[in-house]
Amino acid sequence: MDKLVIRGGNPLQGTLPVSGSKNTALALMSAALLTREPVILRHIPDLKDIRTFCRVMEVTGTEVAFDTGAHTLRIDAGPLNRSEAPYELVKRMRASFYMLGALLGRTGQARVSLPGGCAWGPRPVDLHIQGMKALGAEISLDKGYVVARAPLGRLKGGDFTLSPSSVGATINFLLAAVTAAGPSRLHGAATEPDVIEFCQMLTAMGAHIEGIGTRTLMISGVDALGGVSFDNCPDRIELGTFMIAAAIAGRPGEPVTLSHARPEHLGQVFLQAFEQTGSRVKVDGSTLEVIPPHRLTPVSISTDIYPGFPTDLQAQWTILLACADGNAKVLETIYHDRFKHIPELRRMGINAVVVGNEVVVEGGNPIEGAAVMSTDLRASVSLVLAGMVARGETHVLRIYHLDRGYEGLETKLAAAGIDVRRERYDEWADPS
Ligand code: EPZ
């Protein structure tokens, strides 16, 4: 098993490149199953979740070629002949549940394992299933699998309202609706950039979708979709993570450059909160400069759906608050108890206390290096951020969580001045 060993105190300087978006890539990949023609996707990050999804797709007979050096995926679903997504793979990554909509949309049937929960609690898929039923699918559960079929071999289309708004359920509904025999309407659709980029790819493949970017999508089903070459967008959550890294570990007044950035994908709420900390941001095309302040002003945030503050940045924001002078709060409104990182941060001397679905952070305490445990993707990167500004050495354990969503993180940070290395370790070795 791997860990990252970080010796804190080095200033972050130079340039951090942002990789392609993990969450957008997973949606774009599922769209490729809807056509018999080859699809080329560029700027695909080399991540565990992407490789897992490649294998999920290959189970169906789809041919997948991932040129990790060129970050390009070639997907040919022409040979697709098996409408199944097995538990052994789906349990590793929840987004595999997109196979439900993709296989129903392509073949009129699907047998997809229910995803498990995750570190921070249940992740229901009831809205996904209800959406398929609204499109005319017959659904049953069989030994942990969702078994779905279109009675006439093709879904008929229908109307559905999402409550709460759900990124995944929006994507699954669209996957099934774009080739349905009739019109569909989705109210309460998610408007995250992932969804907008996904709709643009479907449109380029010949789908008819109106209202892209709004909460109401109107879809006119088509008989077939064509192949496409499509560029994935930069990862907005990695961008936000790097902005926070620059604010806490950069030299005051000296810019840290983030390349391949699309800051508008972060939404105004995050960008305004970030500048309220005293950090300055300069944007020049796809290059963003962060100028850290001499002291960080604590800014309380509350997560929300887009364009609200992204829930995937709340753990990272906690570290910024720990480095700020004063107290502030982080309110999580999307998930229950997405705070598994807090006990680990407290071991580093950070004074953060969970009260209900809120973390109260008292900034300014000295942060001490320690051995800490990753529990999920965004929690693990918050431990890395803390290690960068801690006194002494921090060992971030179980970084397979990190490898799911951050491409070559230690390489990028080391190239920007951080003292960090990857080491193998034996989780069960007795202390020496
Ligand atoms: C996507 O997950 C992202 N994952 C998550 O990022 C992100 O945290 C989340 O959206 C919210 O922005 C991918 O895109 C692969 P949801 P998703 O359905 O689609 C409730 C990361 O770190 N809900 O928008 O699974 C759910 O419980 C990951 O990259 C239902 O009640 O999230 C939650 O409270 C973590 N029933 C809310 O909706 C359902 O059927 C939002 O979840 C589905 C969701």
Tab-separated table of N, CA and C in Angstrom, residues 148-256:
chain	number	residue	atom	x	y	z
A	148	ALA	N	-33.330	-3.999	-15.480
A	148	ALA	CA	-34.230	-3.044	-16.154
A	148	ALA	C	-34.449	-3.480	-17.594
A	149	ARG	N	-35.675	-3.216	-18.087
A	149	ARG	CA	-35.931	-3.509	-19.495
A	149	ARG	C	-37.003	-2.579	-20.031
A	150	ALA	N	-36.873	-2.264	-21.288
A	150	ALA	CA	-37.906	-1.485	-21.987
A	150	ALA	C	-38.867	-2.501	-22.595
A	151	PRO	N	-40.153	-2.478	-22.167
A	151	PRO	CA	-41.110	-3.515	-22.598
A	151	PRO	C	-41.129	-3.730	-24.120
A	152	LEU	N	-41.015	-2.682	-24.876
A	152	LEU	CA	-41.079	-2.848	-26.342
A	152	LEU	C	-39.688	-2.815	-26.964
A	153	GLY	N	-38.682	-3.007	-26.106
A	153	GLY	CA	-37.309	-3.025	-26.631
A	153	GLY	C	-36.694	-1.645	-26.721
A	154	ARG	N	-37.527	-0.606	-26.516
A	154	ARG	CA	-36.994	0.771	-26.580
A	154	ARG	C	-37.829	1.639	-25.637
A	155	LEU	N	-37.178	2.489	-24.837
A	155	LEU	CA	-37.903	3.339	-23.900
A	155	LEU	C	-38.796	4.305	-24.674
A	156	LYS	N	-39.905	4.754	-23.979
A	156	LYS	CA	-40.880	5.576	-24.720
A	156	LYS	C	-40.735	7.060	-24.427
A	157	GLY	N	-39.890	7.416	-23.448
A	157	GLY	CA	-39.806	8.835	-23.089
A	157	GLY	C	-40.813	9.152	-21.991
A	158	GLY	N	-40.609	10.263	-21.309
A	158	GLY	CA	-41.550	10.653	-20.245
A	158	GLY	C	-41.026	11.848	-19.485
A	159	ASP	N	-41.817	12.325	-18.527
A	159	ASP	CA	-41.432	13.495	-17.723
A	159	ASP	C	-41.034	13.055	-16.323
A	160	PHE	N	-40.076	13.785	-15.724
A	160	PHE	CA	-39.625	13.439	-14.387
A	160	PHE	C	-39.110	14.682	-13.687
A	161	THR	N	-39.303	14.723	-12.372
A	161	THR	CA	-38.787	15.844	-11.566
A	161	THR	C	-37.793	15.322	-10.535
A	162	LEU	N	-36.592	15.906	-10.547
A	162	LEU	CA	-35.552	15.504	-9.590
A	162	LEU	C	-35.667	16.357	-8.323
A	163	SER	N	-35.797	15.649	-7.194
A	163	SER	CA	-35.759	16.361	-5.911
A	163	SER	C	-35.152	15.429	-4.863
A	164	PRO	N	-33.926	15.701	-4.374
A	164	PRO	CA	-33.114	16.875	-4.628
A	164	PRO	C	-32.462	16.804	-6.019
A	165	SER	N	-31.854	17.915	-6.398
A	165	SER	CA	-31.114	17.914	-7.654
A	165	SER	C	-29.977	16.895	-7.521
A	166	SER	N	-29.736	16.143	-8.560
A	166	SER	CA	-28.709	15.105	-8.489
A	166	SER	C	-27.922	15.090	-9.788
A	167	VAL	N	-26.613	15.237	-9.678
A	167	VAL	CA	-25.756	15.211	-10.876
A	167	VAL	C	-25.886	13.856	-11.565
A	168	GLY	N	-25.695	12.799	-10.791
A	168	GLY	CA	-25.698	11.456	-11.377
A	168	GLY	C	-27.047	11.079	-11.955
A	169	ALA	N	-28.101	11.436	-11.243
A	169	ALA	CA	-29.430	11.055	-11.730
A	169	ALA	C	-29.777	11.840	-12.996
A	170	THR	N	-29.287	13.079	-13.095
A	170	THR	CA	-29.491	13.861	-14.320
A	170	THR	C	-28.793	13.182	-15.498
A	171	ILE	N	-27.564	12.767	-15.282
A	171	ILE	CA	-26.775	12.129	-16.342
A	171	ILE	C	-27.410	10.799	-16.752
A	172	ASN	N	-27.846	10.019	-15.764
A	172	ASN	CA	-28.457	8.721	-16.098
A	172	ASN	C	-29.748	8.908	-16.878
A	173	PHE	N	-30.554	9.876	-16.479
A	173	PHE	CA	-31.826	10.128	-17.177
A	173	PHE	C	-31.548	10.507	-18.634
A	174	LEU	N	-30.574	11.374	-18.844
A	174	LEU	CA	-30.250	11.811	-20.211
A	174	LEU	C	-29.741	10.644	-21.052
A	175	LEU	N	-28.918	9.790	-20.464
A	175	LEU	CA	-28.375	8.633	-21.201
A	175	LEU	C	-29.506	7.763	-21.750
A	176	ALA	N	-30.580	7.641	-20.957
A	176	ALA	CA	-31.696	6.773	-21.367
A	176	ALA	C	-32.665	7.514	-22.282
A	177	ALA	N	-32.775	8.838	-22.119
A	177	ALA	CA	-33.833	9.591	-22.821
A	177	ALA	C	-33.456	9.978	-24.242
A	178	VAL	N	-32.168	10.171	-24.514
A	178	VAL	CA	-31.778	10.742	-25.825
A	178	VAL	C	-32.095	9.812	-26.995
A	179	THR	N	-32.257	8.497	-26.725
A	179	THR	CA	-32.612	7.580	-27.832
A	179	THR	C	-33.986	6.952	-27.589
A	180	ALA	N	-34.777	7.535	-26.692
A	180	ALA	CA	-36.128	7.000	-26.432
A	180	ALA	C	-37.018	7.288	-27.642
A	181	ALA	N	-38.170	6.580	-27.714
A	181	ALA	CA	-39.034	6.678	-28.905
A	181	ALA	C	-39.838	7.972	-28.911
A	182	GLY	N	-39.872	8.677	-27.789
A	182	GLY	CA	-40.698	9.893	-27.726
A	182	GLY	C	-39.977	10.996	-26.957
A	183	PRO	N	-40.690	12.110	-26.709
A	183	PRO	CA	-40.081	13.262	-26.005
A	183	PRO	C	-39.999	13.013	-24.502
A	184	SER	N	-39.053	13.685	-23.866
A	184	SER	CA	-38.916	13.609	-22.398
A	184	SER	C	-38.643	15.006	-21.871
A	185	ARG	N	-38.989	15.176	-20.593
A	185	ARG	CA	-38.762	16.477	-19.944
A	185	ARG	C	-38.236	16.203	-18.537
A	186	LEU	N	-37.116	16.832	-18.191
A	186	LEU	CA	-36.532	16.628	-16.858
A	186	LEU	C	-36.557	17.961	-16.107
A	187	HIS	N	-37.311	17.999	-15.003
A	187	HIS	CA	-37.364	19.197	-14.156
A	187	HIS	C	-36.406	18.992	-12.977
A	188	GLY	N	-35.829	20.097	-12.484
A	188	GLY	CA	-34.916	19.981	-11.349
A	188	GLY	C	-33.585	19.387	-11.757
A	189	ALA	N	-33.236	19.530	-13.038
A	189	ALA	CA	-31.967	18.955	-13.527
A	189	ALA	C	-30.778	19.650	-12.873
A	190	ALA	N	-29.688	18.892	-12.662
A	190	ALA	CA	-28.458	19.509	-12.144
A	190	ALA	C	-27.864	20.395	-13.238
A	191	THR	N	-27.203	21.470	-12.839
A	191	THR	CA	-26.603	22.397	-13.818
A	191	THR	C	-25.086	22.502	-13.640
A	192	GLU	N	-24.490	21.511	-12.957
A	192	GLU	CA	-23.039	21.513	-12.791
A	192	GLU	C	-22.376	21.501	-14.173
A	193	PRO	N	-21.164	22.068	-14.293
A	193	PRO	CA	-20.456	22.062	-15.589
A	193	PRO	C	-20.311	20.661	-16.186
A	194	ASP	N	-20.179	19.645	-15.293
A	194	ASP	CA	-20.078	18.262	-15.784
A	194	ASP	C	-21.283	17.934	-16.680
A	195	VAL	N	-22.473	18.379	-16.224
A	195	VAL	CA	-23.710	18.065	-16.950
A	195	VAL	C	-23.756	18.845	-18.261
A	196	ILE	N	-23.346	20.091	-18.233
A	196	ILE	CA	-23.384	20.925	-19.444
A	196	ILE	C	-22.442	20.375	-20.509
A	197	GLU	N	-21.219	20.017	-20.102
A	197	GLU	CA	-20.260	19.441	-21.071
A	197	GLU	C	-20.816	18.134	-21.638
A	198	PHE	N	-21.435	17.353	-20.772
A	198	PHE	CA	-22.028	16.066	-21.175
A	198	PHE	C	-23.145	16.292	-22.209
A	199	CYS	N	-23.997	17.264	-21.963
A	199	CYS	CA	-25.081	17.583	-22.910
A	199	CYS	C	-24.502	18.053	-24.249
A	200	GLN	N	-23.398	18.782	-24.191
A	200	GLN	CA	-22.787	19.277	-25.439
A	200	GLN	C	-22.225	18.114	-26.259
A	201	MET	N	-21.677	17.117	-25.560
A	201	MET	CA	-21.177	15.928	-26.295
A	201	MET	C	-22.345	15.177	-26.914
A	202	LEU	N	-23.420	14.956	-26.142
A	202	LEU	CA	-24.589	14.248	-26.677
A	202	LEU	C	-25.135	14.984	-27.902
A	203	THR	N	-25.174	16.305	-27.836
A	203	THR	CA	-25.668	17.100	-28.971
A	203	THR	C	-24.776	16.904	-30.192
A	204	ALA	N	-23.474	16.875	-29.951
A	204	ALA	CA	-22.516	16.655	-31.063
A	204	ALA	C	-22.678	15.264	-31.659
A	205	MET	N	-23.258	14.352	-30.890
A	205	MET	CA	-23.486	12.979	-31.382
A	205	MET	C	-24.835	12.872	-32.099
A	206	GLY	N	-25.625	13.977	-32.078
A	206	GLY	CA	-26.907	13.966	-32.784
A	206	GLY	C	-28.120	13.987	-31.880
A	207	ALA	N	-27.905	14.105	-30.563
A	207	ALA	CA	-29.052	14.163	-29.643
A	207	ALA	C	-29.725	15.524	-29.745
A	208	HIS	N	-31.016	15.556	-29.407
A	208	HIS	CA	-31.793	16.817	-29.415
A	208	HIS	C	-32.168	17.177	-27.975
A	209	ILE	N	-31.431	18.131	-27.401
A	209	ILE	CA	-31.657	18.555	-26.015
A	209	ILE	C	-31.814	20.070	-26.000
A	210	GLU	N	-32.925	20.547	-25.401
A	210	GLU	CA	-33.103	21.994	-25.240
A	210	GLU	C	-33.037	22.346	-23.753
A	211	GLY	N	-32.598	23.577	-23.476
A	211	GLY	CA	-32.536	24.064	-22.097
A	211	GLY	C	-31.236	23.711	-21.403
A	212	ILE	N	-30.198	23.379	-22.202
A	212	ILE	CA	-28.912	22.991	-21.591
A	212	ILE	C	-28.410	24.111	-20.669
A	213	GLY	N	-28.035	23.754	-19.462
A	213	GLY	CA	-27.574	24.741	-18.479
A	213	GLY	C	-28.678	25.251	-17.581
A	214	THR	N	-29.939	24.853	-17.872
A	214	THR	CA	-31.045	25.281	-16.996
A	214	THR	C	-31.546	24.072	-16.194
A	215	ARG	N	-32.485	24.327	-15.297
A	215	ARG	CA	-33.013	23.252	-14.451
A	215	ARG	C	-34.069	22.421	-15.168
A	216	THR	N	-34.477	22.838	-16.392
A	216	THR	CA	-35.481	22.071	-17.148
A	216	THR	C	-34.920	21.697	-18.505
A	217	LEU	N	-34.789	20.389	-18.735
A	217	LEU	CA	-34.237	19.919	-20.010
A	217	LEU	C	-35.351	19.250	-20.816
A	218	MET	N	-35.440	19.616	-22.107
A	218	MET	CA	-36.419	18.983	-22.996
A	218	MET	C	-35.636	18.142	-24.005
A	219	ILE	N	-35.986	16.857	-24.079
A	219	ILE	CA	-35.239	15.940	-24.941
A	219	ILE	C	-36.185	15.354	-25.984
A	220	SER	N	-35.793	15.401	-27.260
A	220	SER	CA	-36.553	14.692	-28.301
A	220	SER	C	-35.727	13.468	-28.686
A	221	GLY	N	-36.265	12.283	-28.406
A	221	GLY	CA	-35.494	11.068	-28.658
A	221	GLY	C	-35.189	10.890	-30.141
A	222	VAL	N	-34.020	10.343	-30.448
A	222	VAL	CA	-33.639	10.059	-31.845
A	222	VAL	C	-33.383	8.560	-31.972
A	223	ASP	N	-33.392	8.072	-33.215
A	223	ASP	CA	-33.249	6.625	-33.413
A	223	ASP	C	-31.838	6.140	-33.124
A	224	ALA	N	-30.850	6.972	-33.454
A	224	ALA	CA	-29.455	6.531	-33.237
A	224	ALA	C	-28.554	7.748	-33.090
A	225	LEU	N	-27.446	7.555	-32.424
A	225	LEU	CA	-26.465	8.634	-32.269
A	225	LEU	C	-25.197	8.242	-33.029
A	226	GLY	N	-24.443	9.258	-33.441
A	226	GLY	CA	-23.223	9.008	-34.204
A	226	GLY	C	-21.982	9.168	-33.339
A	227	GLY	N	-20.855	8.788	-33.898
A	227	GLY	CA	-19.578	8.922	-33.193
A	227	GLY	C	-19.156	10.377	-33.104
A	228	VAL	N	-18.123	10.654	-32.308
A	228	VAL	CA	-17.684	12.053	-32.146
A	228	VAL	C	-16.263	12.065	-31.593
A	229	SER	N	-15.547	13.142	-31.849
A	229	SER	CA	-14.295	13.417	-31.121
A	229	SER	C	-14.591	14.599	-30.215
A	230	PHE	N	-14.310	14.446	-28.917
A	230	PHE	CA	-14.747	15.483	-27.972
A	230	PHE	C	-13.668	15.730	-26.928
A	231	ASP	N	-13.486	17.017	-26.577
A	231	ASP	CA	-12.481	17.384	-25.563
A	231	ASP	C	-13.110	17.467	-24.175
A	232	ASN	N	-12.542	16.748	-23.229
A	232	ASN	CA	-12.955	16.858	-21.829
A	232	ASN	C	-12.516	18.221	-21.296
A	233	CYS	N	-13.224	18.726	-20.289
A	233	CYS	CA	-12.862	20.033	-19.697
A	233	CYS	C	-11.909	19.816	-18.517
A	234	PRO	N	-11.236	20.890	-18.066
A	234	PRO	CA	-10.335	20.764	-16.903
A	234	PRO	C	-11.115	20.433	-15.632
A	235	ASP	N	-10.405	19.872	-14.661
A	235	ASP	CA	-11.066	19.440	-13.416
A	235	ASP	C	-11.220	20.635	-12.474
A	236	ARG	N	-12.492	21.049	-12.273
A	236	ARG	CA	-12.733	22.238	-11.473
A	236	ARG	C	-12.408	22.009	-9.999
A	237	ILE	N	-12.555	20.756	-9.541
A	237	ILE	CA	-12.291	20.473	-8.130
A	237	ILE	C	-10.779	20.451	-7.885
A	238	GLU	N	-10.015	19.933	-8.849
A	238	GLU	CA	-8.552	20.011	-8.721
A	238	GLU	C	-8.115	21.474	-8.754
A	239	LEU	N	-8.732	22.275	-9.615
A	239	LEU	CA	-8.397	23.709	-9.680
A	239	LEU	C	-8.649	24.363	-8.334
A	240	GLY	N	-9.831	24.137	-7.761
A	240	GLY	CA	-10.144	24.728	-6.459
A	240	GLY	C	-9.191	24.257	-5.382
A	241	THR	N	-8.802	22.980	-5.457
A	241	THR	CA	-7.847	22.427	-4.482
A	241	THR	C	-6.514	23.144	-4.584
A	242	PHE	N	-6.056	23.369	-5.831
A	242	PHE	CA	-4.764	24.032	-6.043
A	242	PHE	C	-4.822	25.508	-5.649
A	243	MET	N	-5.987	26.151	-5.842
A	243	MET	CA	-6.109	27.549	-5.417
A	243	MET	C	-5.949	27.655	-3.918
A	244	ILE	N	-6.576	26.724	-3.202
A	244	ILE	CA	-6.465	26.711	-1.738
A	244	ILE	C	-5.029	26.404	-1.332
A	245	ALA	N	-4.380	25.474	-2.047
A	245	ALA	CA	-2.970	25.149	-1.750
A	245	ALA	C	-2.105	26.393	-1.894
A	246	ALA	N	-2.352	27.164	-2.941
A	246	ALA	CA	-1.557	28.382	-3.169
A	246	ALA	C	-1.801	29.407	-2.056
A	247	ALA	N	-3.058	29.542	-1.661
A	247	ALA	CA	-3.405	30.535	-0.624
A	247	ALA	C	-2.724	30.209	0.701
A	248	ILE	N	-2.610	28.916	1.042
A	248	ILE	CA	-2.064	28.557	2.367
A	248	ILE	C	-0.559	28.331	2.341
A	249	ALA	N	-0.014	27.924	1.167
A	249	ALA	CA	1.414	27.538	1.157
A	249	ALA	C	2.256	28.400	0.229
A	250	GLY	N	1.618	29.303	-0.513
A	250	GLY	CA	2.400	30.195	-1.373
A	250	GLY	C	3.070	31.286	-0.545
A	251	ARG	N	4.073	31.953	-1.151
A	251	ARG	CA	4.715	33.066	-0.453
A	251	ARG	C	3.806	34.299	-0.553
A	252	PRO	N	3.485	34.980	0.546
A	252	PRO	CA	2.618	36.161	0.458
A	252	PRO	C	3.110	37.145	-0.608
A	253	GLY	N	2.191	37.541	-1.456
A	253	GLY	CA	2.499	38.534	-2.496
A	253	GLY	C	3.121	37.963	-3.741
A	254	GLU	N	3.545	36.686	-3.691
A	254	GLU	CA	4.164	36.089	-4.886
A	254	GLU	C	3.185	35.151	-5.586
A	255	PRO	N	2.947	35.345	-6.884
A	255	PRO	CA	1.920	34.546	-7.577
A	255	PRO	C	2.302	33.081	-7.738
A	256	VAL	N	1.305	32.221	-7.619
A	256	VAL	CA	1.418	30.806	-7.973
A	256	VAL	C	0.534	30.633	-9.206
